[in-house]
Short mmCIF file of C-alpha atoms in Angstrom, two decimals:
data_model
loop_
_atom_site.label_atom_id
_atom_site.label_comp_id
_atom_site.label_asym_id
_atom_site.label_seq_id
_atom_site.Cartn_x
_atom_site.Cartn_y
_atom_site.Cartn_z
CA ALA A 1 43.23 46.49 85.39
CA ASP A 2 41.40 49.77 84.73
CA ASP A 3 44.67 51.70 84.73
CA ASP A 4 46.29 49.45 82.11
CA PRO A 5 47.96 51.92 79.67
CA ASN A 6 47.52 49.50 76.78
CA LYS A 7 43.82 48.91 77.36
CA ASP A 8 42.63 51.40 74.72
CA SER A 9 45.53 50.99 72.29
CA GLY A 10 43.23 49.69 69.54
CA ARG A 11 41.00 52.75 69.57
CA LYS A 12 41.12 55.17 66.68
CA TYR A 13 40.70 58.14 69.02
CA ILE A 14 39.61 58.86 72.58
CA ASN A 15 36.06 60.15 72.92
CA SER A 16 36.79 62.70 75.64
CA LYS A 17 34.19 63.76 78.18
CA GLU A 18 33.02 67.36 78.23
CA THR A 19 34.42 69.64 80.91
CA GLU A 20 34.08 73.31 81.82
CA LEU A 21 37.17 74.00 79.71
CA TYR A 22 36.25 71.74 76.79
CA ASN A 23 32.67 71.73 75.53
CA LYS A 24 32.90 69.58 72.43
CA SER A 25 29.28 70.18 71.43
CA LYS A 26 30.27 73.82 70.83
CA SER A 27 33.66 73.12 69.23
CA LEU A 28 34.98 71.83 65.93
CA TYR A 29 38.38 70.19 66.00
CA GLY A 30 40.74 71.72 63.45
CA LEU A 31 38.60 74.78 62.69
CA TYR A 32 41.26 77.24 63.83
CA GLN A 33 43.79 75.71 61.40
CA ALA A 34 41.26 75.23 58.58
CA LYS A 35 39.20 78.43 58.67
CA THR A 36 41.35 80.42 56.22
CA ALA A 37 41.33 77.64 53.62
CA ILE A 38 37.60 77.03 54.18
CA SER A 39 36.80 80.73 53.72
CA LYS A 40 38.61 80.86 50.37
CA ILE A 41 36.28 78.29 48.78
CA SER A 42 33.36 78.47 51.24
CA THR A 43 33.55 74.69 51.66
CA ALA A 44 34.44 72.46 54.60
CA VAL A 45 34.93 68.70 54.87
CA LEU A 46 33.28 67.35 58.01
CA VAL A 47 34.70 64.17 59.53
CA GLU A 48 34.24 62.43 62.87
CA GLY A 49 37.52 62.31 64.78
CA TYR A 50 40.71 64.27 65.29
CA THR A 51 42.91 61.60 63.67
CA ASP A 52 40.83 62.03 60.50
CA VAL A 53 41.43 65.79 60.53
CA THR A 54 45.15 65.36 61.13
CA GLY A 55 45.50 62.77 58.36
CA LEU A 56 43.57 64.85 55.84
CA HIS A 57 45.53 68.01 56.61
CA GLN A 58 48.84 66.15 56.33
CA ASN A 59 47.80 64.78 52.95
CA GLY A 60 46.64 68.01 51.35
CA CYS A 61 43.02 68.52 52.42
CA GLU A 62 43.28 71.69 54.50
CA ILE A 63 39.52 72.24 54.86
CA ALA A 64 38.80 69.30 57.18
CA VAL A 65 37.19 69.72 60.60
CA ALA A 66 35.74 67.20 63.05
CA SER A 67 32.64 67.10 65.21
CA GLY A 68 34.68 65.21 67.82
CA GLY A 69 32.82 61.91 67.88
CA THR A 70 29.47 63.48 68.76
CA ALA A 71 26.32 63.99 66.74
CA LEU A 72 26.55 67.33 64.95
CA THR A 73 25.02 70.11 67.06
CA PRO A 74 23.34 73.44 66.21
CA GLU A 75 26.25 75.25 67.89
CA GLN A 76 28.75 73.50 65.59
CA CYS A 77 26.63 74.40 62.56
CA LYS A 78 26.69 78.06 63.61
CA LEU A 79 30.48 77.92 63.81
CA LEU A 80 30.61 76.51 60.28
CA GLN A 81 28.24 79.20 58.99
CA ARG A 82 30.92 81.82 59.66
CA PHE A 83 33.19 80.31 57.02
CA ALA A 84 31.31 77.92 54.69
CA LYS A 85 28.15 77.53 52.65
CA HIS A 86 28.91 74.00 51.43
CA ILE A 87 29.66 71.07 53.74
CA VAL A 88 31.03 67.76 52.49
CA ILE A 89 30.37 64.99 55.01
CA MET A 90 33.09 62.33 54.80
CA ARG A 91 32.43 59.14 56.74
CA ASP A 92 33.88 55.67 57.16
CA ASN A 93 32.18 52.97 55.14
CA ASP A 94 31.61 50.42 57.89
CA GLY A 95 29.50 48.23 55.63
CA LEU A 96 26.42 46.48 57.03
CA ASP A 97 25.90 44.65 60.28
CA ASP A 98 24.61 41.07 60.50
CA ASN A 99 21.02 42.27 60.06
CA GLY A 100 21.76 44.24 56.91
CA ASN A 101 21.61 47.64 58.62
CA GLU A 102 24.10 50.45 58.17
CA LYS A 103 26.82 50.72 60.78
CA ALA A 104 27.97 53.82 62.63
CA GLY A 105 29.64 55.81 59.84
CA VAL A 106 26.69 55.84 57.46
CA LYS A 107 24.18 56.28 60.31
CA ALA A 108 26.06 59.37 61.51
CA ALA A 109 26.06 60.84 58.01
CA LEU A 110 22.31 60.24 57.68
CA LYS A 111 21.69 62.20 60.89
CA ASP A 112 24.08 65.04 60.05
CA VAL A 113 22.42 65.71 56.69
CA ASP A 114 19.19 66.99 58.28
CA MET A 115 21.02 69.19 60.79
CA LEU A 116 23.07 70.83 58.06
CA LEU A 117 20.10 71.30 55.73
CA MET A 118 18.19 73.02 58.56
CA HIS A 119 21.04 75.51 58.84
CA GLY A 120 20.91 76.37 55.14
CA PHE A 121 24.04 74.59 53.91
CA LYS A 122 24.52 72.94 50.57
CA VAL A 123 25.41 69.40 51.68
CA SER A 124 27.31 66.62 49.93
CA VAL A 125 28.39 63.19 51.13
CA VAL A 126 31.50 61.14 50.42
CA ILE A 127 31.36 57.55 51.68
CA LEU A 128 34.78 55.95 51.51
CA PRO A 129 35.61 52.42 50.30
CA GLU A 130 34.74 49.70 52.82
CA ASN A 131 37.02 49.42 55.86
CA GLU A 132 38.63 52.79 55.16
CA ASP A 133 38.45 55.96 57.23
CA PRO A 134 39.46 59.49 56.13
CA ASP A 135 42.88 59.19 57.77
CA SER A 136 43.84 55.80 56.31
CA PHE A 137 42.36 56.54 52.89
CA SER A 138 44.03 59.95 52.54
CA ARG A 139 47.41 58.28 53.07
CA LYS A 140 46.72 55.86 50.18
CA CYS A 141 45.01 58.30 47.83
CA GLU A 142 47.12 60.03 45.19
CA ASP A 143 45.07 63.25 45.39
CA ILE A 144 42.49 63.34 48.17
CA ASN A 145 41.01 66.68 47.06
CA THR A 146 40.34 65.38 43.55
CA TYR A 147 38.82 62.22 45.04
CA ILE A 148 36.47 64.29 47.19
CA ASN A 149 35.42 66.49 44.26
CA GLU A 150 34.77 63.51 41.99
CA ASN A 151 32.94 61.36 44.55
CA ALA A 152 30.84 63.87 46.49
CA LYS A 153 27.13 63.16 46.04
CA ASP A 154 24.22 65.48 46.72
CA ALA A 155 23.31 64.60 50.30
CA LEU A 156 19.54 64.79 50.01
CA ILE A 157 19.44 62.55 46.94
CA TRP A 158 21.96 60.18 48.58
CA LYS A 159 19.89 59.92 51.75
CA ALA A 160 16.61 59.48 49.85
CA THR A 161 18.18 56.66 47.83
CA LYS A 162 19.45 55.01 51.02
CA LEU A 163 16.01 55.17 52.59
CA LYS A 164 14.26 53.78 49.50
CA ASP A 165 16.78 50.95 49.16
CA LYS A 166 16.37 50.05 52.82
CA ALA A 167 12.58 50.04 52.49
CA ALA A 168 12.68 47.74 49.45
CA ASN A 169 9.24 46.11 49.05
CA ASP A 170 8.05 46.46 52.66
CA PRO A 171 4.96 48.75 52.54
CA ASP A 172 5.42 49.94 56.14
CA ALA A 173 9.10 50.69 55.55
CA VAL A 174 8.23 52.51 52.31
CA SER A 175 5.77 54.67 54.23
CA ASP A 176 8.41 55.45 56.86
CA ALA A 177 10.94 56.31 54.14
CA ILE A 178 8.49 58.71 52.45
CA GLY A 179 7.91 60.38 55.82
CA GLU A 180 11.66 60.81 56.40
CA ILE A 181 12.17 62.22 52.90
CA ALA A 182 9.33 64.71 53.52
CA GLU A 183 11.01 65.74 56.78
CA MET A 184 14.28 66.29 54.92
CA LEU A 185 12.55 68.54 52.41
CA PHE A 186 10.93 70.43 55.27
CA CYS A 187 14.43 71.13 56.65
CA ILE A 188 15.23 73.20 53.54
CA LYS A 189 14.18 76.78 54.27
CA ASP A 190 14.87 78.07 50.74
CA SER A 191 11.57 77.49 48.91
CA VAL A 192 13.15 77.61 45.44
CA LYS A 193 15.72 74.97 46.39
CA ARG A 194 13.01 72.88 48.06
CA ASN A 195 10.85 72.95 44.93
CA ILE A 196 13.79 71.79 42.80
CA TYR A 197 14.30 68.77 45.06
CA GLU A 198 10.58 67.98 45.16
CA LYS A 199 10.56 67.73 41.36
CA SER A 200 13.66 65.53 41.16
#
């Protein structure tokens, strides 16, 4: 039945609908609790769901916030700009689907990179071990902050590598990948920073 209380028991979190009181596209879960810690180091860790934020905070990472299961929005980026210059995207490593394509966690990170670059952030990416999410991994990790610092990769280089690997030897896919990389570079408003990436 639709009102079965156990129906959604396997879900990691509930993807709530927007209401007049709760506009998730303009909110970041955990920002109120994290903003002081974020401001001190001008860095935030961006995850997907509220259980990830709760788990990270409980295990020592006090700079975690969540986009709430939605694609990152310009409004959320503007909220982050008040407190941080550097965003570390932390996503589940869902592995590949049956066709060899990235699953939701990596796809979400790929999309968020461009949005953050357009808003002038320095962006890094941490992709967790397969079948782990930020909540579960932070409970197993001896020091989650050290893990993040040691495994964060420059987001633009990470995304460019992903695109090139996916294109492999397919000329059409290579052309598409080059176009996407050019679009990423176009997202960077700082010309000095853009020139550095173009040469690397």
